[in-house]
Amino acid sequence: MSSLLPNQVDFEDLMELDTPDDTEIPESMAKAKAEQAAIMEHFEKRKKLRSIAVPTDDNLVRAKLRELQHPITLFGEGPAERRDRLRVLISELEGEGVTVTFDVNMEEEEDDEDEEYWTPGTDELLFSRRWIANYSLRRARTRIIRQRAEFDTPVSIYKTLRRDLYNDLRTWTSIASQIVDERPTSFVTFAPDGKSLATGSFGGAIKLWTVPQCNPIAELRGHQARIGGIAWHPQATVGLDRGVCNLVSGAEDGTVRLWSLDQETPLATMEGHQGRVVRVAYHPSGRFVGSASFDGTWRLWDTERAQCLLEQDGHSREVFCIAMHPDGSLVSTGGLDGLAKVWDLRTGRCILNLQGHLKQVLSVDFHPTTGYQLATGSEDNSIKIWDMRAVKCTYTIPAHTNLVSQVKYFSATRLPVADDFQNPATAGKYVRGHPNTSGMFLIAGGFDGTVSMWSEGDYVQIKKLQGHDGKVMSVDVSADARFIASAGYDRTFKLWGSGNLQL
């Protein structure tokens, strides 16, 4: 007896009914089914492609494409696109019953090449590493003592100081502009006393200028090609003898040159790089110099002996930028492989690989006071702030609409030292509990033709400075925080300062 009530339908009986073959399916339904089938086929193809293993070594990918008689590269094609093209090709061949394999031995050799290796070092390098270790430990001790003392400062004072500082930065404007050379200006950097600056140009000239008058002081001649980077000795113009090495530069001719302020020719020329030298950086002790080069290495030089102590590789492509840790223990490099690396100068080991930028890393700079923060600027138009303790990016700043050519923290010439807190005879140099403004803001230059200023901590844009007719190649901020300098592709350097500044 059926349990169905009147007007009820047994759906199981309906499912058993035969559907006539000539039943017409609405056109919209047929189209939807076709689209769904196409989508499912597309997803199945993508799933199959992902399951196809292709080597990461671009040389192996090219070799396999050549073996399969296909072009090894197409116009505008990069390694990633080439691997995807090989996957599609392998998928098509497997559909035709052709099996494609790779030489396992070649992949094993590739893995072996990634293993850590050691090379003999000189006695001079061993002595320098021990010296750097002792120097950096003293600097780290001073930094920790200063940080503990600064905890005495009430948060309200820091808030007031930051508010007043940022309000003043918002008034900054262009106060001077000077044509440097017949060719674009590639680099600019302030002297430690903030009363002069150095510029480098694509023509190979290094010029010194007064600040803020922008009058020429001297021209240093020696490089025959584009200046990549310039760095001042930490004590230059604030106590260092003018006749000794006050300045270092690197250029496209592959040389690193040492300069005094008493002559227009270099004190020494240090050779060894097989490619363009892009950036140079002084160790905080003033005894060593680091250089980054397009030969894929960075080098550590002894300026007293004018000799290379260490040649270090590790980046898979050209090394573009370099910066020294304020303690003197670490060095950071950035490369066109999109990586920023941190190296321990005391051991020579790479201790951190900072991966996160989508494109080339063009600038690195350590925070001057915290000891654990690092800023990187990239061709992906962003600045990333890294916490080296956690080995991660803590903040990404969408800084510019074109690549970031340089990022720089504000760093005062003289920070309080341990004696300022412990020695009664020098206690008057520093008021316990008084905040330190070093590192409270950072600046960046971009190929969008602007200079941007950002607050530290929350990374809010304070102001964007506009005035260059083209790319901004380099930026710097004076140690007294009175001026910002920018070098432009328009052959000029510009000075920026507070609207309340009394010149």
Coordinates of C-alpha atoms in Angstrom, one line a residue:
M1 CA 0.0 0.0 0.0
S2 CA 1.4 3.4 -1.0
S3 CA 2.3 5.8 1.7
L4 CA 1.9 8.8 -0.5
L5 CA -0.8 11.3 0.2
P6 CA -3.0 12.7 -2.5
N7 CA -1.3 15.2 -4.9
Q8 CA 2.2 13.9 -3.8
V9 CA 4.9 12.7 -6.3
D10 CA 7.3 9.9 -5.9
F11 CA 10.6 11.4 -7.1
E12 CA 12.3 8.0 -7.3
D13 CA 9.7 7.0 -9.9
L14 CA 10.4 10.2 -11.8
M15 CA 14.2 9.5 -11.9
E16 CA 13.4 6.1 -13.5
L17 CA 11.5 7.5 -16.4
D18 CA 13.3 7.4 -19.7
T19 CA 14.1 10.7 -21.3
P20 CA 13.3 10.7 -25.1
D21 CA 16.4 11.1 -27.2
D22 CA 14.8 13.8 -29.2
T23 CA 14.1 16.0 -26.2
E24 CA 15.3 19.5 -27.0
I25 CA 17.7 21.2 -24.5
P26 CA 17.3 25.0 -24.3
E27 CA 20.1 26.9 -26.1
S28 CA 21.1 28.8 -22.9
M29 CA 21.4 25.5 -21.0
A30 CA 23.5 24.0 -23.7
K31 CA 25.8 27.0 -23.8
A32 CA 26.2 26.9 -20.0
K33 CA 27.1 23.2 -20.1
A34 CA 29.7 23.9 -22.8
E35 CA 31.2 26.7 -20.8
Q36 CA 31.3 24.6 -17.7
A37 CA 33.0 21.8 -19.6
A38 CA 35.6 24.2 -20.9
I39 CA 36.3 25.6 -17.4
M40 CA 36.7 22.1 -16.0
E41 CA 39.0 21.2 -18.9
H42 CA 41.1 24.3 -18.2
F43 CA 41.4 23.5 -14.5
E44 CA 42.4 19.9 -15.3
K45 CA 45.1 21.2 -17.7
R46 CA 46.4 23.6 -14.9
K47 CA 46.4 20.7 -12.4
K48 CA 48.3 18.5 -14.8
L49 CA 50.8 21.3 -15.5
R50 CA 51.5 21.8 -11.8
S51 CA 52.2 18.1 -11.4
I52 CA 55.0 18.3 -14.1
A53 CA 58.4 18.7 -12.5
V54 CA 60.7 21.1 -14.2
P55 CA 64.2 22.0 -13.0
T56 CA 64.7 25.5 -11.5
D57 CA 68.1 25.8 -13.2
D58 CA 67.5 28.0 -16.2
N59 CA 70.5 26.3 -18.0
L60 CA 68.7 22.9 -17.8
V61 CA 65.5 24.4 -19.0
R62 CA 67.2 25.9 -22.0
A63 CA 69.1 22.7 -22.7
K64 CA 65.8 20.7 -22.7
L65 CA 64.1 23.2 -25.1
R66 CA 67.0 22.9 -27.4
E67 CA 66.8 19.1 -27.3
L68 CA 63.1 19.3 -28.1
Q69 CA 64.0 21.6 -31.1
H70 CA 62.1 24.6 -29.7
P71 CA 63.4 28.2 -29.2
I72 CA 65.4 28.4 -26.0
T73 CA 64.1 31.9 -25.4
L74 CA 61.5 34.3 -26.7
F75 CA 61.5 38.0 -26.8
G76 CA 60.9 39.5 -23.4
E77 CA 60.8 36.0 -21.8
G78 CA 62.3 35.5 -18.3
P79 CA 63.3 32.2 -16.5
A80 CA 59.8 31.8 -14.9
E81 CA 58.0 32.2 -18.2
R82 CA 60.5 29.8 -19.9
R83 CA 59.8 27.1 -17.3
D84 CA 56.0 27.5 -17.8
R85 CA 56.5 27.2 -21.6
L86 CA 58.5 24.0 -21.1
R87 CA 55.7 22.6 -18.9
V88 CA 53.1 23.2 -21.6
L89 CA 55.3 21.6 -24.2
I90 CA 55.9 18.5 -22.0
S91 CA 52.1 18.3 -21.4
E92 CA 51.4 18.3 -25.1
L93 CA 54.1 15.7 -25.8
E94 CA 52.8 13.4 -23.1
G95 CA 49.4 13.6 -24.6
E96 CA 50.9 12.3 -27.8
G97 CA 52.6 9.4 -25.9
V98 CA 56.1 10.9 -25.7
T99 CA 57.9 10.7 -22.4
V100 CA 60.2 13.6 -21.5
T101 CA 62.9 13.0 -18.8
F102 CA 65.7 15.1 -17.3
D103 CA 69.2 14.1 -16.5
V104 CA 69.1 13.3 -12.8
N105 CA 72.9 13.6 -12.5
M106 CA 72.8 17.2 -13.7
E107 CA 70.2 18.1 -11.0
E108 CA 72.3 16.4 -8.3
E109 CA 75.3 18.4 -9.4
E110 CA 73.1 21.5 -9.2
D111 CA 72.2 20.7 -5.6
D112 CA 75.9 20.1 -4.8
E113 CA 76.7 23.6 -6.1
D114 CA 74.4 25.1 -3.5
E115 CA 76.3 23.6 -0.6
E116 CA 78.3 25.8 1.7
Y117 CA 82.0 25.9 0.9
W118 CA 85.1 27.4 2.4
T119 CA 88.2 29.1 1.0
P120 CA 91.5 29.8 2.7
G121 CA 91.8 33.2 4.3
T122 CA 94.9 35.4 4.9
D123 CA 96.4 36.3 8.2
E124 CA 95.3 39.9 7.5
L125 CA 91.7 38.8 7.3
L126 CA 92.0 36.8 10.5
F127 CA 93.4 39.8 12.3
S128 CA 90.8 42.1 10.9
R129 CA 87.9 39.8 12.0
R130 CA 89.3 39.6 15.5
W131 CA 89.7 43.4 15.5
I132 CA 86.1 43.9 14.2
A133 CA 84.8 41.5 16.9
N134 CA 86.3 43.5 19.7
Y135 CA 85.2 46.8 18.2
S136 CA 81.6 45.7 17.6
L137 CA 81.2 44.3 21.1
R138 CA 82.2 47.6 22.6
R139 CA 79.8 49.4 20.3
A140 CA 77.0 47.0 21.1
R141 CA 77.6 47.5 24.8
T142 CA 77.4 51.2 24.4
R143 CA 74.1 50.9 22.4
I144 CA 72.5 48.7 25.0
I145 CA 73.5 51.1 27.9
R146 CA 72.0 54.0 25.9
Q147 CA 68.8 52.1 25.2
R148 CA 68.3 51.2 28.8
A149 CA 68.9 54.8 29.9
E150 CA 66.4 56.1 27.3
F151 CA 63.7 54.0 28.8
D152 CA 63.6 56.7 31.5
T153 CA 62.0 59.1 29.1
P154 CA 58.2 59.2 29.5
V155 CA 56.2 58.2 26.4
S156 CA 54.5 61.6 26.5
I157 CA 57.8 63.3 25.8
Y158 CA 58.5 61.1 22.8
K159 CA 55.0 61.8 21.4
T160 CA 55.5 65.5 21.8
L161 CA 59.0 65.3 20.1
R162 CA 57.7 63.3 17.2
R163 CA 54.7 65.6 16.7
D164 CA 56.9 68.7 16.6
L165 CA 59.5 67.0 14.4
Y166 CA 56.9 65.8 11.9
N167 CA 55.1 69.1 11.9
D168 CA 58.4 70.8 10.9
L169 CA 59.1 68.2 8.2
R170 CA 55.8 69.0 6.6
T171 CA 56.9 72.6 6.0
W172 CA 60.0 71.5 4.0
T173 CA 60.5 72.8 0.5
S174 CA 63.2 73.3 -2.1
I175 CA 65.8 75.9 -0.9
A176 CA 68.6 75.4 -3.6
S177 CA 69.3 73.7 -6.9
Q178 CA 72.7 73.4 -8.6
I179 CA 73.7 72.0 -12.0
V180 CA 76.5 69.5 -11.3
D181 CA 77.8 68.3 -14.7
E182 CA 77.0 68.0 -18.4
R183 CA 75.8 64.4 -17.7
P184 CA 73.2 63.2 -15.1
T185 CA 74.1 63.3 -11.4
S186 CA 74.4 59.7 -10.0
F187 CA 75.0 60.2 -6.3
V188 CA 75.0 62.7 -3.5
T189 CA 76.0 62.4 0.2
F190 CA 76.5 64.9 3.1
A191 CA 79.8 65.2 5.0
P192 CA 79.5 64.3 8.7
D193 CA 79.5 67.9 9.8
G194 CA 76.6 68.8 7.4
K195 CA 78.4 71.8 6.0
S196 CA 79.4 70.3 2.7
L197 CA 78.4 67.5 0.4
A198 CA 79.9 65.4 -2.4
T199 CA 78.3 64.6 -5.7
G200 CA 79.1 62.0 -8.4
S201 CA 78.1 62.1 -12.1
F202 CA 77.8 59.8 -15.0
G203 CA 80.9 61.6 -16.4
G204 CA 83.1 60.3 -13.6
A205 CA 83.6 63.5 -11.8
I206 CA 83.3 63.9 -8.0
K207 CA 82.6 67.4 -6.8
L208 CA 82.5 68.9 -3.3
W209 CA 80.0 71.7 -2.5
T210 CA 79.3 74.1 0.4
V211 CA 75.9 73.8 2.2
P212 CA 73.6 75.6 1.9
Q213 CA 75.3 78.0 -0.5
C214 CA 76.0 75.2 -3.1
N215 CA 79.3 76.8 -4.1
P216 CA 81.9 74.5 -5.6
I217 CA 84.8 73.6 -3.3
A218 CA 86.9 71.1 -5.3
E219 CA 86.7 68.5 -8.0
L220 CA 88.3 65.1 -7.5
R221 CA 89.6 63.5 -10.7
G222 CA 90.5 59.9 -11.3
H223 CA 87.5 57.9 -12.4
Q224 CA 86.9 57.5 -16.1
A225 CA 83.3 56.3 -16.0
R226 CA 80.0 56.7 -14.1
I227 CA 80.3 57.2 -10.3
G228 CA 78.3 54.5 -8.5
G229 CA 78.7 55.4 -4.9
I230 CA 80.5 57.8 -2.5
A231 CA 81.0 57.4 1.3
W232 CA 82.6 59.8 3.8
H233 CA 84.9 58.6 6.6
P234 CA 82.8 58.7 9.8
Q235 CA 85.1 61.3 11.3
A236 CA 85.7 63.3 8.1
T237 CA 85.2 67.1 8.6
V238 CA 84.6 66.6 12.4
G239 CA 88.2 65.9 13.6
L240 CA 89.9 63.8 11.0
D241 CA 93.1 65.2 9.3
R242 CA 92.3 66.5 5.9
G243 CA 95.4 64.9 4.5
V244 CA 94.4 61.3 5.2
C245 CA 91.6 59.3 3.6
N246 CA 88.4 61.2 4.1
L247 CA 86.3 59.9 1.2
V248 CA 85.9 56.7 -0.8
S249 CA 84.2 56.2 -4.2
G250 CA 83.4 53.4 -6.6
A251 CA 82.7 53.6 -10.3
E252 CA 81.8 51.8 -13.5
D253 CA 85.5 51.4 -14.3
G254 CA 85.6 48.7 -11.5
T255 CA 87.9 50.6 -9.2
V256 CA 87.5 51.8 -5.6
R257 CA 89.5 55.0 -4.9
L258 CA 90.5 56.7 -1.7
W259 CA 90.6 60.5 -1.5
S260 CA 91.9 63.2 0.9
L261 CA 90.6 66.7 1.1
D262 CA 94.0 68.3 0.2
Q263 CA 94.5 67.0 -3.3
E264 CA 92.4 66.4 -6.4
T265 CA 94.0 63.0 -7.2
P266 CA 93.3 59.8 -5.3
L267 CA 95.5 58.6 -2.5
A268 CA 95.1 55.1 -3.7
T269 CA 93.3 53.0 -6.3
M270 CA 92.1 49.6 -5.2
E271 CA 91.4 47.2 -8.0
G272 CA 90.0 43.7 -8.1
H273 CA 86.3 43.9 -9.1
Q274 CA 85.6 42.4 -12.6
G275 CA 82.5 44.6 -13.1
R276 CA 81.0 48.0 -12.3
V277 CA 81.2 49.1 -8.7
V278 CA 77.7 50.3 -7.7
R279 CA 77.9 51.3 -4.0
V280 CA 80.5 51.7 -1.3
A281 CA 80.1 51.9 2.5
Y282 CA 82.4 52.9 5.3
H283 CA 82.7 50.7 8.4
P284 CA 81.8 52.8 11.5
S285 CA 85.4 52.5 12.7
G286 CA 86.6 54.2 9.5
R287 CA 89.2 51.4 9.0
F288 CA 87.4 49.3 6.4
V289 CA 85.3 49.9 3.3
G290 CA 82.7 47.6 1.6
S291 CA 82.0 47.7 -2.1
A292 CA 79.1 46.1 -4.1
S293 CA 79.7 45.1 -7.7
F294 CA 78.1 43.9 -10.9
D295 CA 80.6 41.0 -10.9
G296 CA 78.2 39.3 -8.4
T297 CA 80.5 39.8 -5.3
W298 CA 81.0 42.3 -2.5
R299 CA 84.4 43.0 -1.1
L300 CA 85.9 44.2 2.2
W301 CA 88.9 46.5 1.9
D302 CA 91.5 47.7 4.4
T303 CA 91.9 51.4 3.8
E304 CA 95.2 51.6 5.8
R305 CA 96.9 49.1 3.6
A306 CA 94.7 49.8 0.5
Q307 CA 94.2 46.1 -0.1
C308 CA 91.3 43.6 -0.4
L309 CA 90.7 41.5 2.6
L310 CA 87.7 39.5 1.5
E311 CA 85.9 38.7 -1.8
Q312 CA 82.4 37.3 -1.0
D313 CA 79.9 35.8 -3.4
G314 CA 76.5 34.5 -2.6
H315 CA 74.0 36.5 -4.7
S316 CA 72.9 34.7 -7.9
R317 CA 73.0 38.0 -9.8
E318 CA 74.7 41.4 -9.6
V319 CA 75.2 43.0 -6.2
F320 CA 73.8 46.5 -6.3
C321 CA 73.9 48.0 -2.7
I322 CA 75.7 47.6 0.6
A323 CA 75.4 49.0 4.1
M324 CA 77.3 48.6 7.4
H325 CA 75.6 47.9 10.8
P326 CA 76.1 50.8 13.3
D327 CA 77.8 48.3 15.7
G328 CA 80.2 47.3 13.0
S329 CA 79.5 43.6 13.3
L330 CA 77.3 43.1 10.2
V331 CA 77.0 44.1 6.6
S332 CA 73.9 43.9 4.4
T333 CA 73.9 43.6 0.6
G334 CA 71.1 43.8 -1.9
G335 CA 71.1 42.3 -5.4
L336 CA 69.4 42.1 -8.7
D337 CA 68.3 38.6 -7.7
G338 CA 65.6 40.3 -5.4
L339 CA 67.3 39.3 -2.2
A340 CA 68.8 41.2 0.7
K341 CA 71.4 39.3 2.6
V342 CA 73.0 40.0 6.0
W343 CA 76.6 38.9 6.6
D344 CA 78.6 38.5 9.8
L345 CA 81.9 40.3 9.4
R346 CA 83.4 38.4 12.3
T347 CA 82.9 35.0 10.6
G348 CA 82.2 35.7 7.0
R349 CA 79.0 33.7 7.0
C350 CA 75.7 34.8 5.5
I351 CA 73.3 34.7 8.5
L352 CA 70.1 36.0 7.0
N353 CA 68.4 35.8 3.6
L354 CA 65.6 38.3 3.4
Q355 CA 63.2 37.4 0.6
G356 CA 60.0 39.3 -0.1
H357 CA 60.6 41.9 -2.8
L358 CA 59.1 41.0 -6.2
K359 CA 61.9 42.7 -8.1
Q360 CA 65.5 43.8 -7.7
V361 CA 66.8 45.2 -4.4
L362 CA 68.4 48.6 -5.1
S363 CA 69.1 50.0 -1.6
V364 CA 69.6 48.9 2.0
D365 CA 70.1 50.8 5.2
F366 CA 70.3 49.8 8.9
H367 CA 68.3 51.6 11.6
P368 CA 70.9 53.8 13.4
T369 CA 69.8 53.0 17.0
T370 CA 67.7 49.9 17.4
G371 CA 70.3 47.4 16.2
Y372 CA 67.8 45.0 14.6
Q373 CA 65.9 46.9 11.9
L374 CA 66.8 47.1 8.2
A375 CA 65.1 49.0 5.4
T376 CA 65.3 47.9 1.8
G377 CA 64.2 49.7 -1.4
S378 CA 63.3 47.9 -4.6
E379 CA 62.4 48.1 -8.2
D380 CA 58.9 46.9 -7.2
N381 CA 58.3 50.5 -6.0
S382 CA 58.2 49.6 -2.3
I383 CA 60.2 49.9 0.9
K384 CA 60.3 46.9 3.3
I385 CA 61.2 47.1 7.0
W386 CA 62.7 44.0 8.3
D387 CA 63.1 42.7 11.9
M388 CA 66.3 40.7 11.9
R389 CA 65.5 39.1 15.2
A390 CA 62.3 37.5 13.7
V391 CA 63.8 37.2 10.2
K392 CA 60.6 38.7 8.6
C393 CA 59.2 41.8 7.0
T394 CA 57.3 43.8 9.5
Y395 CA 56.0 46.5 7.2
T396 CA 55.8 47.2 3.5
I397 CA 55.6 50.9 2.4
P398 CA 54.1 51.6 -1.1
A399 CA 56.6 54.4 -1.4
H400 CA 56.7 55.5 -5.0
T401 CA 55.0 55.0 -8.4
N402 CA 58.3 53.9 -9.9
L403 CA 61.4 52.1 -8.5
V404 CA 63.0 53.2 -5.2
S405 CA 66.5 54.3 -6.0
Q406 CA 67.6 54.8 -2.4
V407 CA 66.2 54.6 1.1
K408 CA 68.0 56.3 4.0
Y409 CA 67.3 56.7 7.8
F410 CA 68.1 59.9 9.5
S411 CA 71.2 59.3 11.6
A412 CA 72.9 61.9 13.8
T413 CA 76.7 62.2 13.7
R414 CA 77.2 61.6 17.4
L415 CA 75.0 59.4 19.5
P416 CA 75.4 59.3 23.3
V417 CA 78.1 56.8 24.4
A418 CA 78.5 54.7 27.5
D419 CA 80.7 57.4 29.2
D420 CA 77.8 59.9 28.9
F421 CA 75.9 57.7 31.4
Q422 CA 78.6 56.3 33.6
N423 CA 81.5 58.8 33.8
P424 CA 80.7 61.8 36.1
A425 CA 83.4 63.9 34.3
T426 CA 81.4 63.7 31.0
A427 CA 77.9 63.4 32.4
G428 CA 77.0 66.9 31.1
K429 CA 77.2 65.7 27.5
Y430 CA 73.9 63.9 27.7
V431 CA 70.9 64.4 29.9
R432 CA 69.6 61.1 31.3
G433 CA 66.1 60.4 30.0
H434 CA 66.5 62.8 27.0
P435 CA 65.1 61.2 23.8
N436 CA 67.3 60.7 20.8
T437 CA 65.8 61.7 17.4
S438 CA 68.2 59.6 15.3
G439 CA 66.1 57.1 13.3
M440 CA 62.8 58.9 13.8
F441 CA 62.2 59.3 10.1
L442 CA 63.5 57.9 6.8
I443 CA 63.6 59.3 3.3
A444 CA 63.5 57.7 -0.1
G445 CA 64.1 58.8 -3.7
G446 CA 62.3 57.3 -6.7
F447 CA 62.4 57.2 -10.5
D448 CA 59.0 59.0 -10.3
G449 CA 61.0 62.2 -9.7
T450 CA 60.1 62.7 -6.0
V451 CA 61.6 62.5 -2.6
S452 CA 59.4 61.1 0.1
M453 CA 59.6 61.3 3.9
W454 CA 58.2 58.7 6.2
S455 CA 57.6 58.5 10.0
E456 CA 59.3 55.6 11.9
G457 CA 57.1 53.0 13.5
D458 CA 53.8 53.6 11.8
Y459 CA 55.4 54.6 8.5
V460 CA 53.0 57.3 7.5
Q461 CA 54.1 59.6 4.7
I462 CA 55.1 63.0 6.2
K463 CA 55.6 64.8 2.9
K464 CA 56.5 64.3 -0.8
L465 CA 59.1 66.7 -2.2
Q466 CA 58.7 67.5 -5.9
G467 CA 61.0 69.5 -8.2
H468 CA 63.3 67.2 -10.2
D469 CA 62.7 67.1 -13.9
G470 CA 63.1 63.3 -14.1
K471 CA 64.4 60.4 -12.0
V472 CA 65.8 60.9 -8.5
M473 CA 69.0 58.8 -8.5
S474 CA 70.1 59.3 -4.8
V475 CA 69.1 61.0 -1.6
D476 CA 70.7 61.8 1.8
V477 CA 69.8 63.6 5.0
S478 CA 72.4 65.7 6.9
A479 CA 73.4 64.6 10.4
D480 CA 71.9 67.7 12.0
A481 CA 68.6 67.1 10.2
R482 CA 68.6 70.5 8.7
F483 CA 68.8 69.5 5.0
I484 CA 67.9 66.7 2.6
A485 CA 69.9 66.5 -0.7
S486 CA 68.8 64.7 -3.8
A487 CA 70.6 63.9 -7.0
G488 CA 68.7 63.9 -10.3
Y489 CA 68.9 62.6 -13.8
D490 CA 68.3 66.2 -14.8
R491 CA 72.0 66.9 -14.0
T492 CA 71.3 68.7 -10.8
F493 CA 71.4 68.2 -7.1
K494 CA 68.8 69.9 -4.9
L495 CA 68.7 71.0 -1.3
W496 CA 65.5 70.7 0.7
G497 CA 64.9 72.3 4.1
S498 CA 62.4 73.6 6.6
G499 CA 60.2 76.5 5.7
N500 CA 61.2 78.0 9.1
L501 CA 64.9 77.6 8.4
Q502 CA 67.1 80.6 9.0
L503 CA 70.0 80.5 6.5

